[in-house]
Coordinates of C-alpha atoms and ligand atoms in Angstrom, one line a residue:
X1 CA 2.7 12.7 4.7
X2 CA 0.1 13.8 7.5
X3 CA -2.0 17.0 6.9
X4 CA -3.8 18.6 9.2
X5 CA -7.5 19.4 8.9
X6 CA -8.3 22.9 7.1
X7 CA -11.4 24.7 8.3
X8 CA -11.9 25.6 4.7
X9 CA -15.6 26.1 4.6
X10 CA -16.6 28.8 7.1
X11 CA -18.2 31.6 5.1
X12 CA -17.7 29.9 1.7
X13 CA -20.9 30.2 -0.2
X14 CA -22.1 27.4 -2.6
X15 CA -19.6 25.4 -4.4
X16 CA -19.5 24.1 -7.9
X17 CA -18.4 20.7 -6.8
X18 CA -17.9 18.5 -3.8
X19 CA -15.5 15.5 -4.3
X20 CA -15.6 13.0 -1.8
X21 CA -12.2 11.2 -1.4
X22 CA -8.5 12.1 -2.2
X23 CA -7.3 9.1 -3.7
X24 CA -6.1 8.9 -7.3
X25 CA -9.6 9.7 -8.5
X26 CA -10.5 12.6 -6.3
X27 CA -7.2 14.1 -7.0
X28 CA -7.5 14.0 -10.8
X29 CA -11.2 15.0 -10.6
X30 CA -10.2 18.1 -8.4
X31 CA -7.4 19.0 -10.9
X32 CA -9.7 18.6 -14.0
X33 CA -12.6 20.7 -12.5
X34 CA -10.3 23.6 -11.3
X35 CA -9.0 23.6 -14.9
X36 CA -12.5 24.0 -16.1
X37 CA -12.8 26.9 -13.9
X38 CA -15.1 25.5 -11.1
X39 CA -14.9 26.1 -7.5
X40 CA -14.3 22.6 -5.9
X41 CA -13.4 21.2 -2.6
X42 CA -12.4 17.7 -1.7
X43 CA -13.5 16.2 1.6
X44 CA -11.2 13.3 2.8
X45 CA -11.5 11.2 5.8
X46 CA -7.7 10.3 6.2
X47 CA -4.9 12.7 7.3
X48 CA -3.2 12.5 3.8
X49 CA -3.8 11.8 -0.1
X50 CA -3.5 8.5 -1.6
X51 CA -6.9 6.7 -0.9
X52 CA -6.1 2.8 -1.1
X53 CA -2.5 3.6 -1.0
X54 CA -2.9 5.7 2.3
X55 CA -4.7 2.9 4.1
X56 CA -3.3 -0.4 2.7
X57 CA 0.2 -0.2 4.3
X58 CA 0.6 -3.9 5.3
X59 CA 4.0 -5.4 4.8
X60 CA 4.5 -6.4 1.2
X61 CA 1.5 -4.0 0.0
X62 CA 2.3 -3.8 -3.6
X63 CA 0.4 -3.1 -7.1
X64 CA -0.4 -5.9 -9.3
X65 CA -0.4 -3.7 -12.3
X66 CA 3.2 -2.7 -13.6
X67 CA 4.5 0.7 -12.7
X68 CA 4.5 2.2 -16.0
X69 CA 1.1 1.4 -16.5
X70 CA -0.1 2.2 -13.0
X71 CA 0.3 5.9 -13.1
X72 CA -1.7 8.8 -14.4
X73 CA -1.3 9.6 -18.1
X74 CA -2.9 12.8 -18.3
X75 CA 0.4 15.0 -18.0
X76 CA 3.2 14.2 -20.5
X77 CA 5.8 16.2 -18.3
X78 CA 4.8 14.2 -15.0
X79 CA 4.9 10.8 -16.8
X80 CA 8.4 11.6 -18.3
X81 CA 9.6 13.1 -15.0
X82 CA 8.6 10.5 -12.6
X83 CA 11.0 7.4 -12.2
X84 CA 9.8 4.0 -10.8
X85 CA 12.4 1.7 -9.3
X86 CA 10.5 -1.5 -9.7
X87 CA 8.4 -3.6 -12.2
X88 CA 5.6 -3.5 -9.6
X89 CA 5.8 -0.6 -7.3
X90 CA 5.3 -0.9 -3.5
X91 CA 2.9 0.9 -1.4
X92 CA 5.2 3.4 -0.2
X93 CA 6.7 4.3 -3.7
X94 CA 3.0 4.8 -5.0
X95 CA 2.1 7.0 -1.9
X96 CA 5.3 9.1 -2.5
X97 CA 4.4 9.4 -6.3
X98 CA 0.6 10.4 -5.0
X99 CA 2.0 13.0 -2.8
X100 CA 4.3 14.3 -5.8
X101 CA 1.2 14.7 -8.0
X102 CA -0.7 16.6 -5.3
X103 CA 2.1 19.0 -4.8
X104 CA 3.0 19.4 -8.4
X105 CA -0.4 20.4 -9.4
X106 CA -1.2 22.4 -6.2
X107 CA -4.1 20.1 -5.3
X108 CA -3.5 20.1 -1.3
X109 CA -5.1 23.7 -1.1
X110 CA -8.5 22.1 -2.3
X111 CA -8.5 19.4 0.2
X112 CA -10.0 19.3 3.6
X113 CA -8.4 16.3 5.4
X114 CA -9.5 14.6 8.5
X115 CA -13.2 15.0 7.5
X116 CA -15.9 12.2 6.9
X117 CA -19.0 13.0 4.9
X118 CA -21.7 11.7 7.0
X119 CA -24.8 13.0 5.0
X120 CA -25.6 14.4 1.6
X121 CA -29.1 15.4 0.8
X122 CA -30.4 16.7 -2.7
X123 CA -32.4 20.1 -2.2
X124 CA -34.7 19.9 -5.1
X125 CA -35.9 23.6 -4.5
X126 CA -32.3 25.0 -4.9
X127 CA -31.0 22.2 -7.1
X128 CA -27.9 21.7 -5.0
X129 CA -26.4 19.2 -2.5
X130 CA -26.1 19.9 1.1
X131 CA -23.4 17.9 2.5
X132 CA -22.7 17.4 6.3
X133 CA -19.4 16.1 7.8
X134 CA -18.2 14.8 11.1
X135 CA -16.5 18.0 11.7
X136 CA -19.6 19.9 11.9
X137 CA -19.5 21.3 8.3
X138 CA -22.6 21.9 6.3
X139 CA -21.7 22.6 2.8
X140 CA -23.8 23.1 -0.2
X141 CA -22.7 22.2 -3.8
X142 CA -24.1 21.9 -7.1
X143 CA -22.3 18.6 -8.0
X144 CA -21.6 15.9 -5.8
X145 CA -18.7 13.5 -7.0
X146 CA -18.1 10.2 -5.0
X147 CA -14.4 9.2 -5.4
X148 CA -14.7 7.0 -2.8
X149 CA -12.8 3.8 -4.1
X150 CA -14.0 0.4 -4.6
X151 CA -12.2 -1.2 -1.9
X152 CA -12.4 1.3 0.9
X153 CA -14.7 -0.1 3.6
X154 CA -12.9 -2.8 5.6
X155 CA -14.7 -6.1 6.2
X156 CA -14.1 -7.3 9.8
X157 CA -16.0 -10.5 10.4
X158 CA -18.2 -10.9 13.4
X159 CA -16.2 -13.5 15.1
X160 CA -17.6 -14.1 18.6
X161 CA -15.1 -13.0 21.2
X162 CA -13.2 -10.6 18.9
X163 CA -13.4 -7.6 21.5
X164 CA -11.8 -10.1 24.3
X165 CA -8.4 -10.6 22.4
X166 CA -5.7 -9.3 24.6
X167 CA -3.2 -9.1 21.9
X168 CA -3.1 -6.8 18.8
X169 CA -5.5 -6.9 15.9
X170 CA -4.9 -5.3 12.4
X171 CA -6.7 -5.2 9.2
X172 CA -4.9 -5.1 6.1
X173 CA -6.9 -2.3 4.6
X174 CA -6.6 -0.1 7.7
X175 CA -3.0 -0.7 8.8
X176 CA -1.1 1.5 11.4
X177 CA 1.1 4.3 10.1
X178 CA 4.0 3.1 12.3
X179 CA 6.1 0.1 11.9
X180 CA 4.9 -3.0 13.2
X181 CA 7.6 -5.5 14.7
X182 CA 6.4 -9.0 14.4
X183 CA 9.5 -10.5 15.8
X184 CA 9.0 -13.0 18.7
X185 CA 5.3 -13.0 18.0
X186 CA 2.9 -15.7 17.3
X187 CA 0.8 -14.3 14.5
X188 CA -2.5 -15.7 13.0
X189 CA -3.6 -14.4 9.7
X190 CA -7.3 -14.9 8.6
X191 CA -8.0 -14.8 4.9
X192 CA -6.0 -15.9 1.8
X193 CA -7.1 -13.1 -0.8
X194 CA -4.6 -10.8 -2.5
X195 CA -3.9 -8.9 0.4
X196 CA -3.0 -11.8 2.6
X197 CA -0.9 -13.4 -0.3
X198 CA 1.3 -10.5 -0.3
X199 CA 1.6 -9.9 3.5
X200 CA 2.0 -13.5 4.5
X201 CA 5.6 -14.0 3.3
X202 CA 6.7 -10.8 5.1
X203 CA 5.2 -11.5 8.2
X204 CA 6.7 -15.1 8.2
X205 CA 10.1 -13.7 7.6
X206 CA 9.8 -11.8 11.1
X207 CA 7.5 -13.6 13.3
X208 CA 8.2 -16.7 15.7
X209 CA 5.1 -18.7 14.4
X210 CA 2.6 -17.9 11.7
X211 CA -0.9 -19.6 11.4
X212 CA -2.8 -19.0 8.4
X213 CA -6.6 -19.5 8.8
X214 CA -8.0 -20.3 5.1
X215 CA -11.6 -20.4 4.1
X216 CA -11.0 -20.9 0.5
X217 CA -7.6 -21.6 -1.3
X218 CA -6.9 -19.0 -4.1
X219 CA -5.1 -18.9 -7.3
X220 CA -1.8 -16.9 -7.5
X221 CA 0.7 -16.6 -10.3
X222 CA 4.2 -15.2 -9.8
X223 CA 4.7 -11.4 -10.2
X224 CA 8.2 -11.8 -11.1
X225 CA 8.9 -8.4 -9.5
X226 CA 12.4 -6.8 -9.8
X227 CA 14.0 -3.5 -10.4
X228 CA 12.7 -1.7 -13.3
X229 CA 14.1 -2.7 -16.8
X230 CA 15.6 0.6 -17.7
X231 CA 15.9 -0.2 -21.6
X232 CA 12.2 -1.1 -21.4
X233 CA 11.4 2.1 -19.5
X234 CA 13.3 4.2 -22.1
X235 CA 11.4 2.8 -24.6
X236 CA 8.2 3.4 -23.2
X237 CA 9.2 6.8 -22.4
X238 CA 10.2 7.5 -25.8
X239 CA 6.7 7.3 -27.0
X240 CA 4.5 7.1 -23.8
X241 CA 1.4 8.6 -25.3
X242 CA 1.4 5.7 -28.1
X243 CA 2.0 3.1 -25.2
X244 CA -1.0 4.5 -23.3
X245 CA -3.2 4.5 -26.3
X246 CA -2.4 0.9 -27.1
X247 CA -3.2 -0.1 -23.5
X248 CA -6.4 1.8 -23.6
X249 CA -7.6 -0.6 -26.3
X250 CA -6.7 -3.8 -24.4
X251 CA -9.1 -5.8 -22.5
X252 CA -8.7 -4.7 -18.8
X253 CA -6.5 -1.8 -20.0
X254 CA -3.4 -3.7 -19.3
X255 CA -0.8 -3.6 -21.8
X256 CA 2.8 -4.8 -21.0
X257 CA 2.5 -8.3 -20.5
X258 CA -1.0 -9.0 -21.3
X259 CA -0.5 -9.9 -24.9
X260 CA -3.9 -11.7 -25.8
X261 CA -4.6 -14.5 -28.1
X262 CA -7.1 -15.1 -30.7
X263 CA -7.1 -18.8 -30.1
X264 CA -9.0 -21.3 -27.8
X265 CA -7.3 -23.3 -25.3
X266 CA -9.2 -26.3 -27.0
X267 CA -7.7 -25.5 -30.3
X268 CA -4.1 -26.2 -28.8
X269 CA -2.7 -29.4 -28.1
X270 CA -1.9 -30.5 -24.6
X271 CA 2.0 -29.8 -25.3
X272 CA 1.2 -26.3 -26.7
X273 CA -1.1 -25.4 -23.7
X274 CA 1.6 -26.2 -21.3
X275 CA 4.3 -24.4 -23.3
X276 CA 2.1 -21.3 -23.5
X277 CA 1.0 -21.4 -19.8
X278 CA 4.6 -21.9 -18.7
X279 CA 6.0 -19.0 -20.9
X280 CA 3.3 -16.9 -19.4
X281 CA 4.1 -18.1 -15.9
X282 CA 7.8 -17.5 -16.2
X283 CA 7.1 -13.9 -17.5
X284 CA 4.8 -13.2 -14.5
X285 CA 1.6 -11.2 -14.0
X286 CA -2.0 -11.0 -15.2
X287 CA -0.7 -12.0 -18.7
X288 CA -1.3 -15.8 -17.6
X289 CA -5.1 -15.2 -18.1
X290 CA -4.5 -13.9 -21.6
X291 CA -2.8 -17.2 -22.9
X292 CA -6.1 -18.1 -24.7
X293 CA -9.2 -16.0 -25.6
X294 CA -11.8 -18.3 -23.6
X295 CA -10.3 -18.7 -20.4
X296 CA -13.1 -16.5 -18.8
X297 CA -16.0 -17.8 -20.8
X298 CA -15.2 -21.6 -21.4
X299 CA -15.2 -23.9 -18.4
X300 CA -13.2 -26.5 -20.3
X301 CA -10.4 -24.3 -21.3
X302 CA -10.3 -22.7 -17.8
X303 CA -9.8 -26.2 -16.3
X304 CA -6.6 -26.6 -18.2
X305 CA -5.2 -23.2 -16.8
X306 CA -6.4 -24.0 -13.3
X307 CA -4.8 -27.5 -13.4
X308 CA -1.7 -25.8 -14.6
X309 CA -1.5 -23.6 -11.5
X310 CA -2.3 -26.6 -9.3
X311 CA 0.5 -28.4 -10.6
X312 CA 3.0 -25.6 -9.8
X313 CA 1.4 -25.4 -6.1
X314 CA 2.1 -29.1 -5.8
X315 CA 5.6 -28.8 -7.1
X316 CA 6.1 -25.8 -4.7
X317 CA 4.9 -27.0 -1.6
X318 CA 7.0 -30.0 0.1
X319 CA 4.1 -31.3 2.6
X320 CA 1.5 -32.9 0.3
X321 CA -1.4 -32.1 2.7
X322 CA -0.7 -28.6 2.9
X323 CA -0.2 -28.6 -0.9
X324 CA -3.5 -29.9 -1.3
X325 CA -5.2 -27.6 0.8
X326 CA -3.5 -24.8 -1.0
X327 CA -5.1 -25.9 -4.3
X328 CA -8.2 -24.1 -5.4
X329 CA -11.0 -26.1 -7.0
X330 CA -13.1 -23.2 -8.4
X331 CA -12.8 -21.3 -11.7
X332 CA -9.4 -19.5 -12.3
X333 CA -9.9 -15.8 -12.6
X334 CA -13.5 -15.8 -11.2
X335 CA -12.3 -14.3 -8.1
X336 CA -9.5 -11.7 -8.8
X337 CA -6.4 -13.7 -9.6
X338 CA -3.6 -12.8 -7.1
X339 CA 0.0 -12.1 -7.9
X340 CA 2.6 -13.2 -5.2
X341 CA 6.5 -13.3 -4.4
X342 CA 7.1 -16.6 -2.7
X343 CA 3.7 -17.1 -1.5
X344 CA 3.4 -20.8 -1.8
X345 CA 7.0 -21.4 -0.7
X346 CA 6.3 -19.6 2.5
X347 CA 4.4 -22.9 3.6
X348 CA 7.8 -24.6 3.3
X349 CA 9.0 -22.9 6.3
X350 CA 8.8 -24.9 9.6
X351 CA 7.0 -22.1 11.7
X352 CA 4.4 -21.7 9.1
X353 CA 0.9 -23.6 9.6
X354 CA -2.1 -23.8 7.3
X355 CA -5.5 -24.4 9.0
X356 CA -8.4 -25.2 6.9
X357 CA -11.4 -23.4 8.6
X358 CA -13.8 -25.2 6.4
X359 CA -12.8 -28.4 7.9
X360 CA -12.0 -27.1 11.4
X361 CA -14.2 -23.9 11.6
X362 CA -13.3 -20.8 13.9
X363 CA -15.7 -20.9 16.7
X364 CA -14.4 -17.9 18.7
X365 CA -11.7 -15.5 19.5
X366 CA -10.5 -16.1 22.9
X367 CA -8.2 -13.5 24.9
X368 CA -5.2 -15.6 24.1
X369 CA -6.0 -16.8 20.5
X370 CA -8.4 -18.5 18.2
X371 CA -10.6 -21.5 19.1
X372 CA -11.3 -23.6 16.2
X373 CA -13.9 -26.7 16.6
X374 CA -11.1 -29.3 17.3
X375 CA -8.0 -27.0 18.0
X376 CA -7.0 -23.9 19.9
X377 CA -4.2 -21.5 18.5
X378 CA -2.6 -19.2 20.9
X379 CA -1.6 -16.1 19.2
X380 CA -0.1 -12.8 20.0
X381 CA -1.4 -10.9 16.9
X382 CA -4.3 -11.4 14.7
X383 CA -4.2 -10.0 11.2
X384 CA -7.5 -9.9 9.4
X385 CA -6.8 -10.1 5.8
X386 CA -10.6 -10.3 5.3
X387 CA -11.2 -7.9 2.5
X388 CA -13.7 -5.2 2.0
X389 CA -17.5 -4.6 1.6
X390 CA -16.5 -3.6 -2.2
X391 CA -17.9 -1.2 -4.4
X392 CA -20.9 -0.3 -2.5
X393 CA -20.0 -0.3 1.1
X394 CA -18.5 3.2 1.5
X395 CA -21.3 4.7 -0.7
X396 CA -23.9 3.0 1.3
X397 CA -22.3 4.1 4.7
X398 CA -23.0 7.4 4.0
X399 CA -26.5 8.6 4.3
X400 CA -27.2 9.9 0.7
X401 CA -30.7 11.2 -0.1
X402 CA -31.8 12.1 -3.8
X403 CA -34.9 13.4 -4.8
X404 CA -38.4 12.8 -3.2
X405 CA -36.5 11.6 -0.1
X406 CA -35.1 8.5 -1.7
X407 CA -32.2 7.3 0.1
X408 CA -29.3 5.3 -1.7
X409 CA -29.8 2.5 0.6
X410 CA -33.5 2.0 -0.5
X411 CA -32.6 2.6 -4.1
X412 CA -30.0 -0.2 -4.0
X413 CA -31.8 -2.5 -1.6
X414 CA -31.7 -5.3 -4.1
X415 CA -28.1 -4.3 -5.3
X416 CA -26.5 -1.4 -6.9
X417 CA -28.3 0.1 -10.1
X418 CA -26.6 2.8 -12.1
X419 CA -26.6 4.1 -15.6
X420 CA -23.1 3.5 -17.1
X421 CA -21.7 3.0 -13.5
X422 CA -21.6 7.0 -13.3
X423 CA -25.0 8.1 -12.3
X424 CA -28.0 6.9 -10.3
X425 CA -31.7 7.4 -11.1
X426 CA -33.1 9.8 -8.6
X427 CA -29.9 11.4 -7.5
X428 CA -29.4 14.3 -9.9
X429 CA -25.9 15.8 -10.3
X430 CA -24.2 12.9 -8.4
X431 CA -21.6 11.2 -10.3
X432 CA -19.7 7.9 -9.2
X433 CA -16.1 7.7 -10.3
X434 CA -15.5 3.8 -10.8
X435 CA -19.0 2.8 -9.5
X436 CA -20.8 -0.4 -9.7
X437 CA -22.0 -1.0 -13.5
X438 CA -18.7 0.4 -14.8
X439 CA -15.4 -1.8 -15.5
X440 CA -13.3 -0.3 -12.6
X441 CA -12.0 -3.1 -10.7
X442 CA -11.7 -5.4 -13.7
X443 CA -9.2 -3.0 -15.4
X444 CA -6.1 -0.9 -14.4
X445 CA -8.0 1.2 -12.2
X446 CA -6.1 4.4 -13.1
X447 CA -7.1 4.2 -16.7
X448 CA -10.8 3.7 -15.9
X449 CA -10.5 6.5 -13.4
X450 CA -9.0 8.9 -15.9
X451 CA -11.8 7.9 -18.4
X452 CA -14.5 8.6 -15.9
X453 CA -13.0 11.8 -14.6
X454 CA -12.8 13.3 -17.9
X455 CA -16.1 12.2 -18.8
X456 CA -17.7 13.7 -15.8
X457 CA -15.7 17.0 -16.3
X458 CA -17.0 17.5 -19.7
X459 CA -20.5 16.6 -18.6
X460 CA -20.5 19.0 -15.8
X461 CA -19.1 21.8 -18.1
X462 CA -21.7 20.8 -20.6
X463 CA -24.5 21.5 -17.8
X464 CA -23.0 24.8 -16.7
X465 CA -22.6 26.0 -20.4
X466 CA -26.3 25.0 -21.2
X467 CA -27.4 26.7 -17.8
X468 CA -29.3 23.5 -16.9
X469 CA -30.1 23.0 -13.0
X470 CA -29.4 19.4 -13.2
X471 CA -28.7 16.3 -15.0
X472 CA -30.4 12.6 -14.1
X473 CA -30.4 9.1 -15.4
X474 CA -33.8 8.3 -17.0
X475 CA -35.4 5.1 -15.6
X476 CA -35.5 3.2 -18.8
X477 CA -31.8 3.8 -19.6
X478 CA -30.8 2.8 -16.0
X479 CA -32.9 -0.4 -16.3
X480 CA -31.4 -1.1 -19.6
X481 CA -27.7 -0.5 -18.3
X482 CA -28.2 -2.9 -15.3
X483 CA -29.6 -5.6 -17.6
X484 CA -26.9 -5.0 -20.3
X485 CA -24.2 -5.5 -17.1
X486 CA -26.0 -8.6 -15.8
X487 CA -26.4 -10.1 -19.4
X488 CA -22.5 -9.8 -20.1
X489 CA -21.8 -11.4 -16.9
X490 CA -24.1 -14.3 -17.5
X491 CA -22.2 -15.3 -20.5
X492 CA -18.8 -15.6 -18.4
X493 CA -17.6 -17.9 -15.9
X494 CA -17.6 -14.9 -13.3
X495 CA -20.9 -15.4 -11.7
X496 CA -19.8 -19.0 -10.7
X497 CA -17.9 -18.4 -7.6
X498 CA -18.4 -16.4 -4.2
X499 CA -16.4 -13.6 -5.0
X500 CA -16.4 -9.8 -3.7
X501 CA -17.5 -8.9 -7.3
X502 CA -20.8 -10.4 -6.4
X503 CA -21.0 -9.2 -2.9
X504 CA -20.5 -12.8 -1.6
X505 CA -18.0 -12.0 1.0
X506 CA -20.6 -9.9 3.0
X507 CA -23.2 -11.8 4.9
X508 CA -26.7 -10.5 3.8
X509 CA -25.3 -8.4 0.8
X510 CA -27.4 -8.9 -2.4
X511 CA -25.7 -11.2 -4.8
X512 CA -25.3 -9.1 -8.0
X513 CA -22.2 -9.2 -10.4
X514 CA -21.3 -5.4 -10.1
X515 CA -18.6 -4.7 -12.4
X516 CA -19.2 -4.3 -16.2
X517 CA -17.2 -6.9 -17.9
X518 CA -16.2 -5.3 -21.4
X519 CA -13.6 -2.8 -21.4
X520 CA -12.7 -0.9 -23.9
X521 CA -16.2 -1.5 -25.5
X522 CA -17.6 0.5 -22.4
X523 CA -15.6 3.5 -23.2
X524 CA -17.1 3.8 -26.6
X525 CA -20.5 3.3 -25.2
X526 CA -19.8 6.3 -22.8
X527 CA -18.5 8.3 -25.8
X528 CA -21.7 7.5 -27.8
X529 CA -23.9 8.6 -25.2
X530 CA -22.1 12.0 -24.7
X531 CA -22.0 12.6 -28.4
X532 CA -25.6 12.0 -28.7
X533 CA -26.2 14.7 -26.3
X534 CA -26.1 12.7 -23.2
X535 CA -28.8 10.1 -24.3
X536 CA -30.6 8.3 -21.6
X537 CA -30.3 11.3 -19.4
X538 CA -32.7 14.2 -18.7
X539 CA -31.8 17.5 -18.1
X540 CA -33.9 20.2 -16.0
Ligands
N01_1 O1 -9.7 -9.3 0.1 P1 -10.4 -10.8 -0.4 P2 -8.1 -8.7 0.0 N1 -13.7 -16.1 8.0 O2 -11.7 -10.1 -0.4 C1 -11.3 -14.6 3.5 C2 -7.4 -5.8 -4.3 N2 -6.1 -5.9 -4.0 O3 -7.9 -7.6 0.8 O4 -12.6 -16.5 -0.1 C3 -12.7 -16.3 7.3 O5 -9.9 -10.9 -1.8 C4 -11.9 -14.7 2.4 O6 -12.2 -16.0 2.4 P3 -13.4 -16.5 1.1 C5 -7.9 -7.0 -5.3 O7 -8.6 -6.3 -6.1 C6 -5.1 -5.7 -4.9 O8 -7.2 -9.8 0.1 O9 -14.5 -15.4 1.4 N3 -12.1 -16.0 6.3 C7 -10.7 -14.4 1.6 O10 -9.7 -15.5 1.7 C8 -8.5 -7.9 -4.2 O11 -9.2 -8.7 -4.7 C9 -3.6 -5.8 -4.4 O12 -13.9 -17.9 1.5 C10 -12.7 -15.0 5.9 C11 -10.0 -13.1 2.3 O13 -10.6 -13.3 3.7 C12 -9.1 -7.1 -3.4 O14 -8.1 -5.9 -3.1 C13 -3.5 -6.2 -3.1 C14 -13.9 -14.4 6.2 C15 -10.4 -11.9 1.7 O15 -10.0 -11.7 0.4 C16 -9.3 -7.4 -1.9 O16 -8.3 -8.3 -1.5 C17 -4.4 -6.4 -2.2 C18 -14.3 -15.0 7.5 N4 -15.4 -14.6 8.0 C19 -5.7 -6.2 -2.6 N5 -14.2 -13.3 5.5 C20 -2.6 -5.7 -5.5 O17 -2.6 -4.7 -6.2 C21 -13.4 -13.2 4.5 N6 -12.5 -14.2 4.8 C22 -1.8 -6.8 -5.5

């Protein structure tokens, strides 16, 4: 659904809150703050709601969290009345759902679409934020809430000659809104992350030839998608509140298939290990990584899981050389595990070719294709499935200036620093939803988003009730939090690979492990801070 820009602002005085972004986070934030009686406006660069699900329309785009979990829990009526059609929802259905929510809770009237925030500056004298947009708006607001998403700035690599390409180019994260017909086309896909792994089988089914340019092989386990199991759905809906409550207590806030284990892989015999992994492989989904309790912290245990997946790849892919190239040699789960439907099978199609660009690096893009060091590939279309400047990219593209002229770019020069992933020292009354330093991308995002939104709403209401001008993280509490986030990460295998969690996919980006590993303990930490009267913050 495309919305027209609403020239909402003219003659409006200072608002209580500006929310940047009308994705899942921004919409719920708007709803909560309105319920709390605040004047709120959402600014959204797209022409519709949905955030991630508005932009990522590539063929095969689908959620990797099950539908009954990947949905808002704040309204019992909403979760009862909405019916999902598949175990894992596709992008169009999720976008329909988000539009439904926006209509059902009358949220569209609070959103100005087609409006990109360019600058936000904190005015210390008046204790408010001054926000400038590309539409010429200048808005003042007491609170600034960044609901800009973790994966919302596309990463398009600077490959020489890119502009010279005569065919069409696409990025999975900013896919056109019209149907793309790849039939009869020679398509190249650069990248083999979650987006590529979903898109490749669909593009291959249509195109004349598909060349996949792989830099790093990736682990993927089967999603085992299918129509939703109606009996299971009825069971969940009969006690949805309990289901949500249980999931919120799980690591990563994932419930249905992520039954954890109290056992180390090393305590099981090789036969038991194989049986356990096979069981979870057949069920499909992220539950694979819950097979043992030490897969993310013990390399030896992790090796067993990794080898199990490599075996499945070798079993599936007929050509031994291609199978070998598709077998990752890193820690499984260290980069985001992918879920797929027929990804590895696709390489058995005669018109699908895998190019190992570590062996034969891309040198340049030419008008008619891609030139690697040793081979030239003639192409009609190039799909960049090259990911995102994750977690900080969108925030840093907006010129945000806090107290004493401090810019977020300067504050985060050596990597993002936050208190609780929610606030930044020097930036009073600014909140981040699922910011760096919070569990966000390591959880079911909607659970984390709801937790952040509800925390922020209570905090903002507290400030207004106490008639404070502002809240700001204390230096010591922020330093302590950053240290805590790093310490937890250092005890796991996560820092061992070049993932976007560490900023390693973007040349020049500081290598800092950005998310907080530790859901649901994190939630308790936020609650403690709150119940202690917002310890670690100062009010003025
Ligand atoms: O991006 P990615 P994504 N030259 O960064 C390669 C979520 N998501 O859009 O690994 C050549 O994972 C890069 O290679 P390497 C999910 O959280 C969820 O796929 O850096 N190649 C990699 O192969 C996911 O993790 C869902 O060596 C280059 C690929 O491009 C996140 O979004 C679906 C390159 C990028 O992979 C991002 O996924 C989709 C270069 N210069 C996404 N630069 C679901 O819910 C990068 N690459 C299922």
